[in-house]
PDB file of C-alpha atoms in Angstrom:
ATOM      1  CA  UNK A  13      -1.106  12.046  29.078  1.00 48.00           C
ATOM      2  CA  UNK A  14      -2.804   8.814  27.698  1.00 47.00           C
ATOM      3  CA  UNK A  15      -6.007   7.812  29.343  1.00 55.00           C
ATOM      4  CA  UNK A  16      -4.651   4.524  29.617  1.00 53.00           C
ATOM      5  CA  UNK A  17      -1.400   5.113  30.904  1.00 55.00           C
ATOM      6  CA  UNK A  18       2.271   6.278  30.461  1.00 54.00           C
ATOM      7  CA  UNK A  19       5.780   4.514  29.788  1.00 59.00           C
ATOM      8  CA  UNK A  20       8.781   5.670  31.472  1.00 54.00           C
ATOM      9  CA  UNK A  21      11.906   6.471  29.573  1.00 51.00           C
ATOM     10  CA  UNK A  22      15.288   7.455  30.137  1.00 54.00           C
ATOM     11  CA  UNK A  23      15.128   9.673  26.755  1.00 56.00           C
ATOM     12  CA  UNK A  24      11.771   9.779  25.204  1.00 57.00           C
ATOM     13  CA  UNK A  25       9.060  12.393  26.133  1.00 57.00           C
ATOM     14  CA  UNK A  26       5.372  12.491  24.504  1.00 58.00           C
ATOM     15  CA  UNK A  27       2.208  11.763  25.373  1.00 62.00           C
ATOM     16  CA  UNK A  28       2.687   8.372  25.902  1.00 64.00           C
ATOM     17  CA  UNK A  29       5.755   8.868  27.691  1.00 63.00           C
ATOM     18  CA  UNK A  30       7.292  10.315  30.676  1.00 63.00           C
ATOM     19  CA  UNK A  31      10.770  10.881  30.143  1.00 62.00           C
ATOM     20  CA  UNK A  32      13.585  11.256  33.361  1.00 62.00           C
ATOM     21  CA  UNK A  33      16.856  12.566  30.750  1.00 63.00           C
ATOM     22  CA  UNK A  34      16.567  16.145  31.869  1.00 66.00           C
ATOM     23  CA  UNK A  35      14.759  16.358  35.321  1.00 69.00           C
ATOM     24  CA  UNK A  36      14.289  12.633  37.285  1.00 67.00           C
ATOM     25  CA  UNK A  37      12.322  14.450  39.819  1.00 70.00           C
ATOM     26  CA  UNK A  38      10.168  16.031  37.639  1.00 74.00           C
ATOM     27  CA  UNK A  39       9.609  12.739  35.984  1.00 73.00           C
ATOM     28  CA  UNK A  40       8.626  11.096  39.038  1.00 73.00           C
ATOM     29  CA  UNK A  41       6.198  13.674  40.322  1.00 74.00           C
ATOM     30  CA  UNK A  42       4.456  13.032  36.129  1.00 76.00           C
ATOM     31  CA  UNK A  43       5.146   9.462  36.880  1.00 74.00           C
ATOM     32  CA  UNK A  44       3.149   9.810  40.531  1.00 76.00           C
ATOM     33  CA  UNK A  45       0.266  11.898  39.009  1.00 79.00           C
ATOM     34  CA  UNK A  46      -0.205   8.970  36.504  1.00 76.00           C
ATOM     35  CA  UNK A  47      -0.361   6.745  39.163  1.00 77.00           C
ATOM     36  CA  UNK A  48      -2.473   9.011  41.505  1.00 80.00           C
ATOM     37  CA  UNK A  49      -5.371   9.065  38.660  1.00 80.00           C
ATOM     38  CA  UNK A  50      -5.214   4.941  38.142  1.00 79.00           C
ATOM     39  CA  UNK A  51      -3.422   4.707  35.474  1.00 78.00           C
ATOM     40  CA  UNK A  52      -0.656   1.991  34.540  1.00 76.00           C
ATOM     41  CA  UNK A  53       3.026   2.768  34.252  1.00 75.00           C
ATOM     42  CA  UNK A  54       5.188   0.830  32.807  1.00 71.00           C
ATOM     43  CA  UNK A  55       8.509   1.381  34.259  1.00 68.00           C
ATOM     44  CA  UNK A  56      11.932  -0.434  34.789  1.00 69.00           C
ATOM     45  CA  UNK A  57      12.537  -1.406  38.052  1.00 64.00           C
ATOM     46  CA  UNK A  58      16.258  -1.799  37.060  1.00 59.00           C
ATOM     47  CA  UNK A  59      16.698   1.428  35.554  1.00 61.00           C
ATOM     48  CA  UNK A  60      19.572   3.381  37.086  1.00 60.00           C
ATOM     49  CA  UNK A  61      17.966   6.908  36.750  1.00 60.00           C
ATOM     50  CA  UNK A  62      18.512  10.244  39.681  1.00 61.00           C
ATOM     51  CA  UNK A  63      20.743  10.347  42.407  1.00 67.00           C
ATOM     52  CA  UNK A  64      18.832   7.834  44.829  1.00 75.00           C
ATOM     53  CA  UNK A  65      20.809   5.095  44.103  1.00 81.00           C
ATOM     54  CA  UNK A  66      21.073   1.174  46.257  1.00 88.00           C
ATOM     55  CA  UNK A  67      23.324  -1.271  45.416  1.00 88.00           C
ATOM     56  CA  UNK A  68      22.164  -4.430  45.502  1.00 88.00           C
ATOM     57  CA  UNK A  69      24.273  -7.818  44.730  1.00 90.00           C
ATOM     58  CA  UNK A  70      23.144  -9.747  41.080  1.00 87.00           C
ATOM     59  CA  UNK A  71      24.929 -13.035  40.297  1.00 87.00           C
ATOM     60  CA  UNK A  72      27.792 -12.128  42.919  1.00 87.00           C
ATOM     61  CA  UNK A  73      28.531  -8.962  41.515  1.00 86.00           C
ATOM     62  CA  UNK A  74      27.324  -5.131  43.348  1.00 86.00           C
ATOM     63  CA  UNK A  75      25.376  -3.575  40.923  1.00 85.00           C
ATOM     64  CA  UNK A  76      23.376  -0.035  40.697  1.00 84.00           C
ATOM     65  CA  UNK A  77      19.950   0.545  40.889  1.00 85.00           C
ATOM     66  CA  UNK A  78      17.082   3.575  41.373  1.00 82.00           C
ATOM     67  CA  UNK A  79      14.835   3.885  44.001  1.00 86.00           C
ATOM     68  CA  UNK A  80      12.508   5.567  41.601  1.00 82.00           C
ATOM     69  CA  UNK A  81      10.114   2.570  40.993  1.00 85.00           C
ATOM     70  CA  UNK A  82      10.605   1.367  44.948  1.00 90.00           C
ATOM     71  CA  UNK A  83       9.663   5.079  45.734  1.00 87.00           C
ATOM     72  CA  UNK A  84       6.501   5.243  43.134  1.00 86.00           C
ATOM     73  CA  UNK A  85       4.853   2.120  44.374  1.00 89.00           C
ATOM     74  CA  UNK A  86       5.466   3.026  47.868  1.00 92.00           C
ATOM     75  CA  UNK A  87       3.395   5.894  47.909  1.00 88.00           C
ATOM     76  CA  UNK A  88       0.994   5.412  45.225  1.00 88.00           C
ATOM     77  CA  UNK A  89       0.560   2.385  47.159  1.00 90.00           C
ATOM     78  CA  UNK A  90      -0.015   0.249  43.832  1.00 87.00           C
ATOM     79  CA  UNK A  91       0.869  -2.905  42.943  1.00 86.00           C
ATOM     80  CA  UNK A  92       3.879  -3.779  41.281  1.00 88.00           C
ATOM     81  CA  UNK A  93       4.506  -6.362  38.647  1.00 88.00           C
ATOM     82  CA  UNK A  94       7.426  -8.195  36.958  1.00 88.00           C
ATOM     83  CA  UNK A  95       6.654  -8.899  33.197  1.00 84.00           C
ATOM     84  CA  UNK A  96       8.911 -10.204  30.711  1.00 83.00           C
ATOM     85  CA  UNK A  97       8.041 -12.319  27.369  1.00 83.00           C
ATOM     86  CA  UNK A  98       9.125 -15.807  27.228  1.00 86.00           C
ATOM     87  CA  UNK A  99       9.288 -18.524  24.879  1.00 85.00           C
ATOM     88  CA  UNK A 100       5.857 -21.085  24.356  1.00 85.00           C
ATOM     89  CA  UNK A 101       7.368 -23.527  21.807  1.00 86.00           C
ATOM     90  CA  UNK A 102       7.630 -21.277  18.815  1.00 87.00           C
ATOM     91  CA  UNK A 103       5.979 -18.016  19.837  1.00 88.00           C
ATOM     92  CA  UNK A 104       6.297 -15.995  23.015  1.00 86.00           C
ATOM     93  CA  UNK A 105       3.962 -15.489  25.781  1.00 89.00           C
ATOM     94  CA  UNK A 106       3.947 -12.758  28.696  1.00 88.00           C
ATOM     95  CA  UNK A 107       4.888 -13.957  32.043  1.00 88.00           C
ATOM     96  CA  UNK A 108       3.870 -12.089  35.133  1.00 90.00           C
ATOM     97  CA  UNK A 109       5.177 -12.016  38.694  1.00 91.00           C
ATOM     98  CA  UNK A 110       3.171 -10.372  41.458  1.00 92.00           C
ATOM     99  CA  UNK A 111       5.778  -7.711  43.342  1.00 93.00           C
ATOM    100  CA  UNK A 112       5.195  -6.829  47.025  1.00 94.00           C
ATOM    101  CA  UNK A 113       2.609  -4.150  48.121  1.00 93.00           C
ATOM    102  CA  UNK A 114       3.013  -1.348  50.621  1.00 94.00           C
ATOM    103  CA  UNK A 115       1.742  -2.528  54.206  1.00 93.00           C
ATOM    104  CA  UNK A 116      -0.416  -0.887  57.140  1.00 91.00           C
ATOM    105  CA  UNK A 117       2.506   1.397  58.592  1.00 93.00           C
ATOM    106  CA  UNK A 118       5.216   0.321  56.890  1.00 95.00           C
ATOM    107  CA  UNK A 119       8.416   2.497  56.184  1.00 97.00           C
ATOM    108  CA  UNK A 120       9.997   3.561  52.970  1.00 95.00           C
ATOM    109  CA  UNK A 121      13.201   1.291  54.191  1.00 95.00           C
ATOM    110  CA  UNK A 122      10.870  -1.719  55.209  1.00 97.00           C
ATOM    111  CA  UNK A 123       9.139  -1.410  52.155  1.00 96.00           C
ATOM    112  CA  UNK A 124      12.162  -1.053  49.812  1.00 95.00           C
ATOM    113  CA  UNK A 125      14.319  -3.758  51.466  1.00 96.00           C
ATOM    114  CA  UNK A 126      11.266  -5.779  50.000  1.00 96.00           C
ATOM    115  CA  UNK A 127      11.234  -4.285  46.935  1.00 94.00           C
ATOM    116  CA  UNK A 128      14.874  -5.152  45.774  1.00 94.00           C
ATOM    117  CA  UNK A 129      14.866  -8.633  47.264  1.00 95.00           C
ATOM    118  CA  UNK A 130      11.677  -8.604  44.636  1.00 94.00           C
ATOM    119  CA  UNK A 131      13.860  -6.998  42.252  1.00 91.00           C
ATOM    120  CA  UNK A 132      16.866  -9.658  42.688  1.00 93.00           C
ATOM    121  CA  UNK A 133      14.739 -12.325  42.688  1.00 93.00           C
ATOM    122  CA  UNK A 134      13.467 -11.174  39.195  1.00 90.00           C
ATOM    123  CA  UNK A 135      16.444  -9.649  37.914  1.00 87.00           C
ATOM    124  CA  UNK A 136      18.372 -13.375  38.278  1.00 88.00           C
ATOM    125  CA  UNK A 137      15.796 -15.731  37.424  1.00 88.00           C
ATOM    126  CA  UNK A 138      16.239 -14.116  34.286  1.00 84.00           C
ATOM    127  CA  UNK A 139      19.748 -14.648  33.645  1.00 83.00           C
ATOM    128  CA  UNK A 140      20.035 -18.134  35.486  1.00 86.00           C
ATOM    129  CA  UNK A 141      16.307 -19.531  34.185  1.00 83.00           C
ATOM    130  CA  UNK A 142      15.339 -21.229  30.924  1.00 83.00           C
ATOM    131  CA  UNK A 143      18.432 -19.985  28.517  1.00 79.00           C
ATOM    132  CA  UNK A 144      15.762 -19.846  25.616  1.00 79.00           C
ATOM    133  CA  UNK A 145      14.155 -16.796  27.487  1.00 74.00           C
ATOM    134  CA  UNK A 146      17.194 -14.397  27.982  1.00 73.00           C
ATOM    135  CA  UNK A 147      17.666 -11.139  26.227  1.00 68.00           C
ATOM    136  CA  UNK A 148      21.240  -9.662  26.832  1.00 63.00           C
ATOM    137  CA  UNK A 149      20.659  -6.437  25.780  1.00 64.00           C
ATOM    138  CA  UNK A 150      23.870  -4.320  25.998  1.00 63.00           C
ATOM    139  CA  UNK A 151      22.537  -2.861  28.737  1.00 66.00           C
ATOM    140  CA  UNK A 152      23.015  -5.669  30.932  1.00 70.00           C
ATOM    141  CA  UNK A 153      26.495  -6.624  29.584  1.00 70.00           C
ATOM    142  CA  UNK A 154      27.579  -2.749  29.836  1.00 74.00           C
ATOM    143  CA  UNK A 155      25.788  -3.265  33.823  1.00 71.00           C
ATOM    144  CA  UNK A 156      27.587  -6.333  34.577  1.00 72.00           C
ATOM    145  CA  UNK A 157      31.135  -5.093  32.698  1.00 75.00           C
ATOM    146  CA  UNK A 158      31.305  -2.073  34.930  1.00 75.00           C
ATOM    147  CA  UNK A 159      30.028  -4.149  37.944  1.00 74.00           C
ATOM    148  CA  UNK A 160      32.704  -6.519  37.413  1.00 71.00           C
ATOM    149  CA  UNK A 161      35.839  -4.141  36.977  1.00 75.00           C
ATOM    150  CA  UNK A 162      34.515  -2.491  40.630  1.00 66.00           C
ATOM    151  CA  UNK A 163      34.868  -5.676  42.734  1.00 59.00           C
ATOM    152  CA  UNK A 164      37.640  -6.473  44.741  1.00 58.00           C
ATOM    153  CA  UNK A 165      40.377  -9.034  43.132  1.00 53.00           C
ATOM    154  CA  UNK A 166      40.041 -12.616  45.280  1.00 52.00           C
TER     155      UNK A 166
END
């Protein structure tokens, strides 16, 4: 494990990262020890990884997620952060959003219904803010494709 932290990946495993291909609860229990000793984790809230799955609505259209990250910061009780690079004239420049945090007694449902409204929030302003700042990976077009053929004809 790296002292300073660990990445989570859908395919790559090494010392720098956790990887959830072959087990996803395996992965979280390394991702939840790395977060147990204070370490960062850097880890895609909209990754679609396990069998604990919510749906949640982006731009109109039901779309996928894991609870993985909802379920990490939950009971690691650690912060959680949106981060994505956008542009500052004619470089780029981090931009951070401060996520919701676990709260007194709180349950898992309370805490994840605030999680994915954090989630949506984020997940949107990137596709309907600043068009200079959106990366359409074909990820998101593959997410949004499938999406899309699922809903019901108007």
């Amino acid at each position: 494990m790296s002292e300073t932290g660990m990445v989570f990946s859908s395919r790559t495993s090494d010392d720098r990262f956790i990887a959830a291909a072959g087990s996803p609860r395996s992965a979280l229990f390394a991702a939840l020890k790395c977060l147990t000793q204070h370490k960062s984790l850097y880890f895609g809230m909209d990754a679609n990884i396990g069998s604990d799955i919510r749906e949640i609505p982006l731009l109109g259209l039901p779309v996928p997620l894991g609870q993985g990250a909802a379920y990490l910061a939950y009971e690691a009780r650690c912060p959680v952060v949106w981060y994505a690079m956008v542009r500052n004239g004619d470089s780029f420049a981090p931009s951070f959003s401060e996520g919701p945090e676990r709260t007194g007694k709180e349950t898992f449902g309370e805490y994840a219904d605030r999680f994915f409204q954090f989630a949506k929030t984020s997940i949107e302003g990137t596709f309907t803010g600043n068009p200079d700042n959106i990366v359409l990976k074909s990820y998101w077009l593959g997410r949004f494709a499938r999406a899309g053929s699922r809903r019901e004809p108007a």
